[in-house]
PDB file of C-alpha atoms in Angstrom:
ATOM      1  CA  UNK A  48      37.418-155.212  21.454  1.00 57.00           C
ATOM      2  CA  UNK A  49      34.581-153.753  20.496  1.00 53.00           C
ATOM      3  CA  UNK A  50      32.897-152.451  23.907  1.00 53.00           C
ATOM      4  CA  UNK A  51      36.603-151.122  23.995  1.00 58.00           C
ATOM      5  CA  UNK A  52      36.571-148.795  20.988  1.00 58.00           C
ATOM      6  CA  UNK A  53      32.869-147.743  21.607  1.00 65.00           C
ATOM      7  CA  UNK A  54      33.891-146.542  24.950  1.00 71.00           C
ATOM      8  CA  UNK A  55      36.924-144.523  23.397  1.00 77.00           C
ATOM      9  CA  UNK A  56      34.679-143.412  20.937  1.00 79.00           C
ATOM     10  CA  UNK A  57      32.106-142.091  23.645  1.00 82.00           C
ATOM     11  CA  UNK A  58      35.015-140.411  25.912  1.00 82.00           C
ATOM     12  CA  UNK A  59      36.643-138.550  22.782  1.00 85.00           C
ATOM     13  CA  UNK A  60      33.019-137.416  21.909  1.00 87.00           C
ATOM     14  CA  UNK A  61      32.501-136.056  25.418  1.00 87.00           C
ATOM     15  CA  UNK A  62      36.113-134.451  25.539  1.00 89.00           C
ATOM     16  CA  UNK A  63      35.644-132.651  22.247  1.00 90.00           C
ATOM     17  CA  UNK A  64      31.886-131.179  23.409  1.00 91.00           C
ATOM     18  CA  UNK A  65      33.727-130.098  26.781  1.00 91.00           C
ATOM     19  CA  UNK A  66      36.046-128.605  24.464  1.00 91.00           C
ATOM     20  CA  UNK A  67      33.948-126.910  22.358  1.00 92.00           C
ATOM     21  CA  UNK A  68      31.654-125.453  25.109  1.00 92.00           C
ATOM     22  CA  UNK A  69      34.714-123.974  26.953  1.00 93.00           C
ATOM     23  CA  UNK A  70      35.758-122.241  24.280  1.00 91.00           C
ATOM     24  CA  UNK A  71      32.294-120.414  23.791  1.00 91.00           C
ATOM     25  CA  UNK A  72      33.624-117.853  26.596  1.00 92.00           C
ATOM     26  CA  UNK A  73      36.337-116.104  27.978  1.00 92.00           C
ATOM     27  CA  UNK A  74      34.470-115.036  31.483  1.00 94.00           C
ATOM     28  CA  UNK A  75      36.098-117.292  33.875  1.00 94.00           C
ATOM     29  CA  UNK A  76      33.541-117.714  36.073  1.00 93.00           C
ATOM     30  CA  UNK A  77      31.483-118.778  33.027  1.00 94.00           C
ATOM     31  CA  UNK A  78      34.847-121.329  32.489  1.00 95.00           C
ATOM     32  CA  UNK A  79      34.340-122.695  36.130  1.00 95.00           C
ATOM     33  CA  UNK A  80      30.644-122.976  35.525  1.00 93.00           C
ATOM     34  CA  UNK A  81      30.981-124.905  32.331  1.00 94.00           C
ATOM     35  CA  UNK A  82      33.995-127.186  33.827  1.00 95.00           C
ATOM     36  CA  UNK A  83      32.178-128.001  37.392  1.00 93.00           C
ATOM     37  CA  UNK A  84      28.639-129.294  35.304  1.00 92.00           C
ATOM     38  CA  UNK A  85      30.560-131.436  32.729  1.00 92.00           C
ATOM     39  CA  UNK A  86      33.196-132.628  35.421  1.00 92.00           C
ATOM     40  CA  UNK A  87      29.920-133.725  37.822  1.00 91.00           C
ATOM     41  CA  UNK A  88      27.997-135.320  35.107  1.00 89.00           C
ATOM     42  CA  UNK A  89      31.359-137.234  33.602  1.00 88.00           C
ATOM     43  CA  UNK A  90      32.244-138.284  37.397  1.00 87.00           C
ATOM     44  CA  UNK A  91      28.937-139.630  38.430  1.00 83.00           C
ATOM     45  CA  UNK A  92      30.246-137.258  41.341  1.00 75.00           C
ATOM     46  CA  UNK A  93      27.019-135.116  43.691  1.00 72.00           C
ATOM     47  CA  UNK A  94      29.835-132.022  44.275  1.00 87.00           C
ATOM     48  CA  UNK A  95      32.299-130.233  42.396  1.00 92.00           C
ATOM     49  CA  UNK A  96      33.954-127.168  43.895  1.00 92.00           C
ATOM     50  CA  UNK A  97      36.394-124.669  41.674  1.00 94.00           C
ATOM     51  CA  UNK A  98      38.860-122.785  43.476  1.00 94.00           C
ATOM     52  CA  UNK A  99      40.303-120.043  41.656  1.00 95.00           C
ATOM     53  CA  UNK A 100      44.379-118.766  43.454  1.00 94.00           C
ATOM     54  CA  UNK A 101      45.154-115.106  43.272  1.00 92.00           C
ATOM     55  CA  UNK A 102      49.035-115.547  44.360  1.00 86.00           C
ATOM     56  CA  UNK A 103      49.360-111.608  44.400  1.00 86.00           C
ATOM     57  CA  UNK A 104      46.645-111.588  47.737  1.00 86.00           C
ATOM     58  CA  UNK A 105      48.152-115.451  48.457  1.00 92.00           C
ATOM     59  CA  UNK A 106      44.689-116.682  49.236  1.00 93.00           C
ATOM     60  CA  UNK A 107      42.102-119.189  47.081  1.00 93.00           C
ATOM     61  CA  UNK A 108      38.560-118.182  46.094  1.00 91.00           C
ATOM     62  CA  UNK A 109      35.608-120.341  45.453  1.00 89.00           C
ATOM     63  CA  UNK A 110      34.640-119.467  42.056  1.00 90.00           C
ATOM     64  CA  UNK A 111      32.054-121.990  41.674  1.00 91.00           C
ATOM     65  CA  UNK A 112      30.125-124.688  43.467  1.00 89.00           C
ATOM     66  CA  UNK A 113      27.703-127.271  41.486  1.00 89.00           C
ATOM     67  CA  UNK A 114      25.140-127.814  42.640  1.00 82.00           C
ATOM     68  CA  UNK A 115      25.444-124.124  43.625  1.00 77.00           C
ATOM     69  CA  UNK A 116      25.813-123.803  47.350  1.00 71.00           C
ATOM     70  CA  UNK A 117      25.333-119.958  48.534  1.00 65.00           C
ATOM     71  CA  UNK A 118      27.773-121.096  51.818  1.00 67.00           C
ATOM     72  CA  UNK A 119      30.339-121.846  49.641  1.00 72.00           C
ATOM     73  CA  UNK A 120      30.287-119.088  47.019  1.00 65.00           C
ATOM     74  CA  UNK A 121      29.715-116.694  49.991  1.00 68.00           C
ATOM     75  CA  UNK A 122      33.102-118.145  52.076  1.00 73.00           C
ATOM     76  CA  UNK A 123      35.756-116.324  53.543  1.00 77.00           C
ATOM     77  CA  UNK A 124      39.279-117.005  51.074  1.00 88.00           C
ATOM     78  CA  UNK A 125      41.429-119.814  52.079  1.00 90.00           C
ATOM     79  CA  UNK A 126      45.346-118.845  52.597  1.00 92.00           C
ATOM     80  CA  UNK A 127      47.245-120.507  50.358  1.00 93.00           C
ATOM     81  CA  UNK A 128      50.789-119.923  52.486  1.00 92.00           C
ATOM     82  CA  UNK A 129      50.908-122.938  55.063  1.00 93.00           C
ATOM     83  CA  UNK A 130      48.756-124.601  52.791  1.00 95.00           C
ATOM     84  CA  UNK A 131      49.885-128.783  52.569  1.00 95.00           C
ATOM     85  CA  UNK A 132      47.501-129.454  50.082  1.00 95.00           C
ATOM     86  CA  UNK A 133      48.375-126.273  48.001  1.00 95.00           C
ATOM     87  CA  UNK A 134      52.319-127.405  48.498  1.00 95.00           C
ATOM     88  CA  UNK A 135      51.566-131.437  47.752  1.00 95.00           C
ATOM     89  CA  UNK A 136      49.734-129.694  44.622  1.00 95.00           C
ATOM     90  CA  UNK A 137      52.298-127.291  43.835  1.00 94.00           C
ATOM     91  CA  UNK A 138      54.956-130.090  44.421  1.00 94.00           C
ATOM     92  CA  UNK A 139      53.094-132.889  42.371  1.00 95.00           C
ATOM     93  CA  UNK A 140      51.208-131.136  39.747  1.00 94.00           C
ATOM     94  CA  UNK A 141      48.971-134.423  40.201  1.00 95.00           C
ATOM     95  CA  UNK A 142      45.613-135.563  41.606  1.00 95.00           C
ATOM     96  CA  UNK A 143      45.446-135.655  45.576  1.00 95.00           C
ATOM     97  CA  UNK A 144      43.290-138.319  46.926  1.00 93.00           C
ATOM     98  CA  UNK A 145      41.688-137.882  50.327  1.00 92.00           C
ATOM     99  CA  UNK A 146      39.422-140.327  52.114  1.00 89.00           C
ATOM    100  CA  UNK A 147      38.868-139.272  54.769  1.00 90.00           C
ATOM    101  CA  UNK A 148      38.385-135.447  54.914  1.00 91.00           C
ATOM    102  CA  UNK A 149      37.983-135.578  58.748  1.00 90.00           C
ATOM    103  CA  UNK A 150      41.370-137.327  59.571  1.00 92.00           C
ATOM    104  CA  UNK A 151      43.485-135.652  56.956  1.00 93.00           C
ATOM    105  CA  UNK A 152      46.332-133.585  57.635  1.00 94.00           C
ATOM    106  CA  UNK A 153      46.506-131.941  54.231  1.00 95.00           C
ATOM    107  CA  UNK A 154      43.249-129.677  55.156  1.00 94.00           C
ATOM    108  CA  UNK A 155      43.180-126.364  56.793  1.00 92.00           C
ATOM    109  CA  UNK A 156      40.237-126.451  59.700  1.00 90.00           C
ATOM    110  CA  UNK A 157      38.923-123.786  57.260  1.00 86.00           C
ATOM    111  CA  UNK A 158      38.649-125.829  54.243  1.00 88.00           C
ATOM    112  CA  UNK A 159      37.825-128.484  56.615  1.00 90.00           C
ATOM    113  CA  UNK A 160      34.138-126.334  57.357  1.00 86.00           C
ATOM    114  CA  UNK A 161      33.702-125.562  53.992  1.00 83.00           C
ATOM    115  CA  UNK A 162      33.886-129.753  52.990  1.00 87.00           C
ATOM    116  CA  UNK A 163      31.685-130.136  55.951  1.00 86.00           C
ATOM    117  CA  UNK A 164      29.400-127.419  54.345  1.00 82.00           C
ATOM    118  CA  UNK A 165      29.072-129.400  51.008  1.00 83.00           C
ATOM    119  CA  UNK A 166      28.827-132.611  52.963  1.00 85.00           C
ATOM    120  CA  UNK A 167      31.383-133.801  51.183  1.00 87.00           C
ATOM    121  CA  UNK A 168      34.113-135.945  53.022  1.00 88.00           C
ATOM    122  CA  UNK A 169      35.849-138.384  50.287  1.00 90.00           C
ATOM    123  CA  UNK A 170      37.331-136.223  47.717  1.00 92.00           C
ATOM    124  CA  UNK A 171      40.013-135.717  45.206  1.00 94.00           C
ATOM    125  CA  UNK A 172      41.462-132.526  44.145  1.00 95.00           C
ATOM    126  CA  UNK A 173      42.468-132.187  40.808  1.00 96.00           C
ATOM    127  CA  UNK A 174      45.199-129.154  39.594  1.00 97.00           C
ATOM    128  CA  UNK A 175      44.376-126.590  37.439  1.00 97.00           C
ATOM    129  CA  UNK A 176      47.644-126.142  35.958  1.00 96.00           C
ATOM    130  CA  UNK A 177      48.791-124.455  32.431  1.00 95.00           C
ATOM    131  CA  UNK A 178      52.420-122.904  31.266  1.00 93.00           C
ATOM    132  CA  UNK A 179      53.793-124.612  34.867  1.00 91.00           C
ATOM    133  CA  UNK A 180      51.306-122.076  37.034  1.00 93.00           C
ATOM    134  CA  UNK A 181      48.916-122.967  39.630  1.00 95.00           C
ATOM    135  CA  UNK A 182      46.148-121.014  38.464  1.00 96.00           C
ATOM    136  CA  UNK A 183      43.526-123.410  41.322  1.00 96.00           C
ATOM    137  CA  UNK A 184      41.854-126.742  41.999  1.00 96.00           C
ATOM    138  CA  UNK A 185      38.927-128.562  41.397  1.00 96.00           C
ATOM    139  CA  UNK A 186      37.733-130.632  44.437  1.00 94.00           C
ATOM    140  CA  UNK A 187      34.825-133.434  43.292  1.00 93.00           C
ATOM    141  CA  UNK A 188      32.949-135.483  45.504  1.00 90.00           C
ATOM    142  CA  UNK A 189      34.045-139.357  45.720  1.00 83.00           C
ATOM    143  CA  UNK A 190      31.035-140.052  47.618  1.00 78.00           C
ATOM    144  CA  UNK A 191      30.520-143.696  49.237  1.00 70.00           C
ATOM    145  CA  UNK A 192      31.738-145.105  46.233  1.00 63.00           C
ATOM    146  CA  UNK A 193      34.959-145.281  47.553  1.00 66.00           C
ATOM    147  CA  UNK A 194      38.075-144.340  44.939  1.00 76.00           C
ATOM    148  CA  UNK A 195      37.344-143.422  41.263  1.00 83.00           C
ATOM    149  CA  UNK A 196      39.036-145.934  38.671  1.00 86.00           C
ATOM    150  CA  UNK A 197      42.477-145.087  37.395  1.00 88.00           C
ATOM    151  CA  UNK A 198      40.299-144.052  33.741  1.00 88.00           C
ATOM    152  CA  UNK A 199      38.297-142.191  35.695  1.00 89.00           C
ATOM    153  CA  UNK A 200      41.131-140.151  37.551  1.00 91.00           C
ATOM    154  CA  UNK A 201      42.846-140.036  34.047  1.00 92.00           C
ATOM    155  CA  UNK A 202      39.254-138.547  32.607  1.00 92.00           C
ATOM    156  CA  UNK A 203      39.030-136.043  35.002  1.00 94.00           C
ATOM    157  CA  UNK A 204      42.923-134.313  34.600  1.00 95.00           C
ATOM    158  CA  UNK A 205      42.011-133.970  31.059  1.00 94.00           C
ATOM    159  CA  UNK A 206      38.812-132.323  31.911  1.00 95.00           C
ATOM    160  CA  UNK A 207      40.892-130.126  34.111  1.00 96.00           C
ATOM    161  CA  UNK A 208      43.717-129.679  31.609  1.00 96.00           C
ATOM    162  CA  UNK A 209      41.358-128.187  29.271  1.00 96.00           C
ATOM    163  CA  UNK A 210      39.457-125.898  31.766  1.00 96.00           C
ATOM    164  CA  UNK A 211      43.211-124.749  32.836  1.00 97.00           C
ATOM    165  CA  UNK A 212      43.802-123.624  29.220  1.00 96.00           C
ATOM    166  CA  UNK A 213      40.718-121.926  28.623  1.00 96.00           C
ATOM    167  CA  UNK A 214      41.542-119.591  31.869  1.00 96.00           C
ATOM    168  CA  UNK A 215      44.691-119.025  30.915  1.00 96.00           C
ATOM    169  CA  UNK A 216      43.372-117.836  27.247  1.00 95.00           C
ATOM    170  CA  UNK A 217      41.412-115.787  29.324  1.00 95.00           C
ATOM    171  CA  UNK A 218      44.367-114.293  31.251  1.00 93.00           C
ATOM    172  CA  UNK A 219      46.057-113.521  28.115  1.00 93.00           C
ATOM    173  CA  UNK A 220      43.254-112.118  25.759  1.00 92.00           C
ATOM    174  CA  UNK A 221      42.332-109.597  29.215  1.00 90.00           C
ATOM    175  CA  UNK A 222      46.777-108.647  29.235  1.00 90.00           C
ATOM    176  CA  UNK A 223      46.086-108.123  25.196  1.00 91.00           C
ATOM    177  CA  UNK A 224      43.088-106.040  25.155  1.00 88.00           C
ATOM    178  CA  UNK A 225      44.515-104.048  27.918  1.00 83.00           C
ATOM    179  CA  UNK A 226      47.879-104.128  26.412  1.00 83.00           C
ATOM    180  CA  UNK A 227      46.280-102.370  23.183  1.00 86.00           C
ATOM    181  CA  UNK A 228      44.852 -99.899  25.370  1.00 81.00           C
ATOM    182  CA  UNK A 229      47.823 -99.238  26.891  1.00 77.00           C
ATOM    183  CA  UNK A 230      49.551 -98.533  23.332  1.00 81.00           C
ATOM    184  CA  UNK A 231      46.438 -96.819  22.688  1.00 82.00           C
ATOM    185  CA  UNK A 232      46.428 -94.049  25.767  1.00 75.00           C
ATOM    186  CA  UNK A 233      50.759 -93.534  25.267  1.00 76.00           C
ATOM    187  CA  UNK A 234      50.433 -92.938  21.329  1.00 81.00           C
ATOM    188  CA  UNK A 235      47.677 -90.427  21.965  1.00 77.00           C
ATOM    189  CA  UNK A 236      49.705 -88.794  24.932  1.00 73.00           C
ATOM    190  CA  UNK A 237      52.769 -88.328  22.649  1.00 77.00           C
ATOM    191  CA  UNK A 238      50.817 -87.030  20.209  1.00 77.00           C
ATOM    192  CA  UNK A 239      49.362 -84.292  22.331  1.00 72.00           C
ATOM    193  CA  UNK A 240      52.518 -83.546  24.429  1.00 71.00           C
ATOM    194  CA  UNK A 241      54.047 -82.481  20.805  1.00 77.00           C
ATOM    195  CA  UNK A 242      50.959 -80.868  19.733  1.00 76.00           C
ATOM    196  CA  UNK A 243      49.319 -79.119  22.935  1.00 71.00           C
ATOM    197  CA  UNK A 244      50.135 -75.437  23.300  1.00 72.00           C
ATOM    198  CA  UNK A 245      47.762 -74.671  26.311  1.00 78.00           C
ATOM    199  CA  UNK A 246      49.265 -75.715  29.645  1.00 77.00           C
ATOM    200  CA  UNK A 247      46.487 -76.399  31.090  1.00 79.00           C
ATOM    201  CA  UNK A 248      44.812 -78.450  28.898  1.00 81.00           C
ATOM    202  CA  UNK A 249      47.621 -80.459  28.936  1.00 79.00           C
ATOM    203  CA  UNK A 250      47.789 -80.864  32.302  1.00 81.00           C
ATOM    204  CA  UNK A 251      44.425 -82.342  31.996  1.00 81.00           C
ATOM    205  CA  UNK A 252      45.061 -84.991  29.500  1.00 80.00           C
ATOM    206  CA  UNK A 253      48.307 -85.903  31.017  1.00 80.00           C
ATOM    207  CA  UNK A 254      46.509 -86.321  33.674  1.00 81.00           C
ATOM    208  CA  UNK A 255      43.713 -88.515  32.173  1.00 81.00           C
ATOM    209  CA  UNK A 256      45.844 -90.861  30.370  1.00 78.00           C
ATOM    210  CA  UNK A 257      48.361 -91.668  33.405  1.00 79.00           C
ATOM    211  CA  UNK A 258      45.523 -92.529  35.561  1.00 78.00           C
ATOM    212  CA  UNK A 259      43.951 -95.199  32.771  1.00 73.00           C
ATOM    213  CA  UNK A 260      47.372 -96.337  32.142  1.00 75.00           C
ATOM    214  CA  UNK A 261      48.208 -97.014  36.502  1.00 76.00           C
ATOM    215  CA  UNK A 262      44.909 -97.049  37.453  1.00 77.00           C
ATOM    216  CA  UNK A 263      45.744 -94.947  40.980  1.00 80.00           C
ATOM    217  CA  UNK A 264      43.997 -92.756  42.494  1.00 82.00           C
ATOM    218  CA  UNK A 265      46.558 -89.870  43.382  1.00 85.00           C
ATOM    219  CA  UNK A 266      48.985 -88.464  40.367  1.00 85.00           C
ATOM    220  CA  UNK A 267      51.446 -85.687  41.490  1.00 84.00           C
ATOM    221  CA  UNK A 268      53.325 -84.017  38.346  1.00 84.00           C
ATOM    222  CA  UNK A 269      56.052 -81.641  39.354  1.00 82.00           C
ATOM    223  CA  UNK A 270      57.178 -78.723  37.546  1.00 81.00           C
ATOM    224  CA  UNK A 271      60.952 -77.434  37.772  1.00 81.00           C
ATOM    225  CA  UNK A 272      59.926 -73.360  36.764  1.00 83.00           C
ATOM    226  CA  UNK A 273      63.696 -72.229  37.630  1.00 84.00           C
ATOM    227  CA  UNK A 274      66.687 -73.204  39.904  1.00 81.00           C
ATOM    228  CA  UNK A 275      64.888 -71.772  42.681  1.00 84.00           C
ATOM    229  CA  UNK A 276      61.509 -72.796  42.390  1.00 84.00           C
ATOM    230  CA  UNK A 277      59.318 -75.870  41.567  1.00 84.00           C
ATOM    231  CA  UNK A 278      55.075 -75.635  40.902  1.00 85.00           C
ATOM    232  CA  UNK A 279      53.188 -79.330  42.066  1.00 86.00           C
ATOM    233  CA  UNK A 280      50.122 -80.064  40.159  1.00 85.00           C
ATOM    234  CA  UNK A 281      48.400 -83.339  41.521  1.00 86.00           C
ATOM    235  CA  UNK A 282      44.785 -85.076  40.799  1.00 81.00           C
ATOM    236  CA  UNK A 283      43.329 -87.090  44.548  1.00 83.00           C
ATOM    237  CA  UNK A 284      40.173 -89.667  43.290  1.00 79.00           C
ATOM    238  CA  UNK A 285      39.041 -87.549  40.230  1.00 78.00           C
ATOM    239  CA  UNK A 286      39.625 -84.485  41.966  1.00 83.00           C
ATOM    240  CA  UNK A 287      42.270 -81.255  40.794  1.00 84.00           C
ATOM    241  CA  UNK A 288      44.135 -79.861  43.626  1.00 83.00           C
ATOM    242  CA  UNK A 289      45.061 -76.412  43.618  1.00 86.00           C
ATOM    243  CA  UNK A 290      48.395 -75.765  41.982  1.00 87.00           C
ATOM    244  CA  UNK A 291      50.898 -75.515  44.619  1.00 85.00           C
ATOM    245  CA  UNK A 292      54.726 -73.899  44.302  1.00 87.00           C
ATOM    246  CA  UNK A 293      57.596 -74.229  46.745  1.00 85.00           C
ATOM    247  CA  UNK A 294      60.823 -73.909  46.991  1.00 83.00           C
ATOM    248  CA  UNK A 295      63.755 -76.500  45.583  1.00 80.00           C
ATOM    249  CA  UNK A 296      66.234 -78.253  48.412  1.00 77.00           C
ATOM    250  CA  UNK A 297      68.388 -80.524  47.031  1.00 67.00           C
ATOM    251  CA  UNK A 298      68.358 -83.252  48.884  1.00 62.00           C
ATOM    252  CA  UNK A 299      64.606 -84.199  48.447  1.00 75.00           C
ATOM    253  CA  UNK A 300      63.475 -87.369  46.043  1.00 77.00           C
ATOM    254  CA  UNK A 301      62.099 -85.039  43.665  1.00 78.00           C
ATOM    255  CA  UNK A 302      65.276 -82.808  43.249  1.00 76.00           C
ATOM    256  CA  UNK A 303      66.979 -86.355  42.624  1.00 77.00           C
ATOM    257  CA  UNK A 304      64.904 -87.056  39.547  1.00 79.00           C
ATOM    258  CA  UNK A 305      64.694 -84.048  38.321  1.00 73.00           C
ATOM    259  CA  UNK A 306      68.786 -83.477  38.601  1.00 77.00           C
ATOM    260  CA  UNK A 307      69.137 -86.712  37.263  1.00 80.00           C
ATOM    261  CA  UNK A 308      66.364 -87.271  34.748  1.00 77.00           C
ATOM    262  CA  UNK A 309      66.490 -91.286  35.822  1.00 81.00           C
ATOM    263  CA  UNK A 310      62.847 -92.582  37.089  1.00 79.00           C
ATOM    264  CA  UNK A 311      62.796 -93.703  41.197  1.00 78.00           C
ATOM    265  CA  UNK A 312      61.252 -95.907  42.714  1.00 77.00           C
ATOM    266  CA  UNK A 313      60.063 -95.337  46.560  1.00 75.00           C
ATOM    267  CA  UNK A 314      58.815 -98.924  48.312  1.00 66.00           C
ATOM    268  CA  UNK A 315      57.834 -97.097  51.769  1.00 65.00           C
ATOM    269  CA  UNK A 316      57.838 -93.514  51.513  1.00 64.00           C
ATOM    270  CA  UNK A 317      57.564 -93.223  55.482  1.00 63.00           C
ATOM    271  CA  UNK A 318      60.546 -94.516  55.640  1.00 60.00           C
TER     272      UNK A 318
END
């Protein structure tokens, strides 16, 4: 009873020091970093490996590798479409056990290489889940000690619970600050839109904040002067373009929005 308490005791020290230490940062490389060490050294395991999903490019990135491996860190993304092990992830939200990295049919041939690359062949993926996303995985290294122990398993999903949390705080302190500035750029473009007499000047702030609110690289602002004519101002990668003025049609996108004063949106514009 006693060996039992001091060993909860020990795991709920370790858990709140993992804790603590993930919350020192918001860098989520510095996250991975922080997870893979204490996730090694409370595993007994030689390899951890953090993959980190961008869903918007569908492929997974190493993040991290400890021991760092300059292979890994350095390897081409793995697609995350036609992915089993993504899906049995995805599907489960639970560890994935694999024993045999070789003979598995859960493994891409290109996550295959990069096992083989880590020399790492007995594994078990854990999810990196928080607010029912996929945000990646952590793959440790069974080694030839065959299957961790159920409290072992159990050890390391808590690990990776609290790693998952600290990237999604991440996440939402980067949407926050860039919220703010957001808020920030629109309030001061109202501001000066009411306030601005010179055109030009204008057109140079307006300018400004649209491309730190979209972060594009082309803006083109259109200017109805009369029923019969229309001046284009646009901005290509920093640079002004000289002002341009042509004629209004009416069936053209831009006589649309300006007839109609409703925003439009244009998927394929070649089309």
């Amino acid at each position: 009873r006693a060996f039992e308490l001091d060993e909860r005791s020990q795991r709920l020290a370790l858990l709140n020091r993992i804790s603590s230490s993930l919350s020192t940062s918001l860098d989520v490389k510095r996250i991975l970093e922080i997870a893979s060490r204490e996730m090694s050294s409370a595993m007994g395991s030689a390899s951890v490996i953090a993959i980190m999903h961008d869903d918007n490019d569908d492929i997974g990135k190493i993040t991290f590798s400890y021991p760092k491996i300059a292979k890994l860190t350095d390897a081409l993304p793995i697609p995350l479409s036609d992915n089993l092990l993504v899906e049995r992830v995805r599907e489960t939200n639970a560890p994935v056990i694999i024993d045999n990295a070789a003979t598995s049919e859960l493994l891409l041939s290109s996550t295959l290489d990069l096992l083989n690359s880590a020399n790492i062949n007995s594994l078990l993926v854990m999810p990196l889940t928080a607010s029912a996303k996929l945000l990646g995985m952590m793959i440790i290294d069974q080694g030839e000690q065959g299957h961790f122990s159920s409290g072992e398993i159990e050890l390391a999903q808590t690990i990776a619970n609290q790693t998952a949390i600290a990237i999604e705080n991440s996440h939402l302190y980067t949407e926050a600050r860039q919220r703010t500035a957001e808020l920030g750029a629109l309030f001061e473009l109202g501001v000066s839109v009411t306030q601005e007499l010179d055109a030009e000047r204008l057109m140079t702030f307006l300018f400004d904040k649209v491309q730190l609110l979209l972060n594009v690289d082309s803006i083109t602002v259109t200017i109805a002067m009369n029923s019969d004519w229309m001046r284009i101002e646009s901005l290509e990668y920093g640079k002004r373009l000289e002002s341009v003025s042509i004629q209004r049609k009416g069936t053209t996108f831009t006589e649309h929005v300006l007839n109609s004063g409703q925003s439009l949106m244009i998927g394929d514009i070649e089309r």
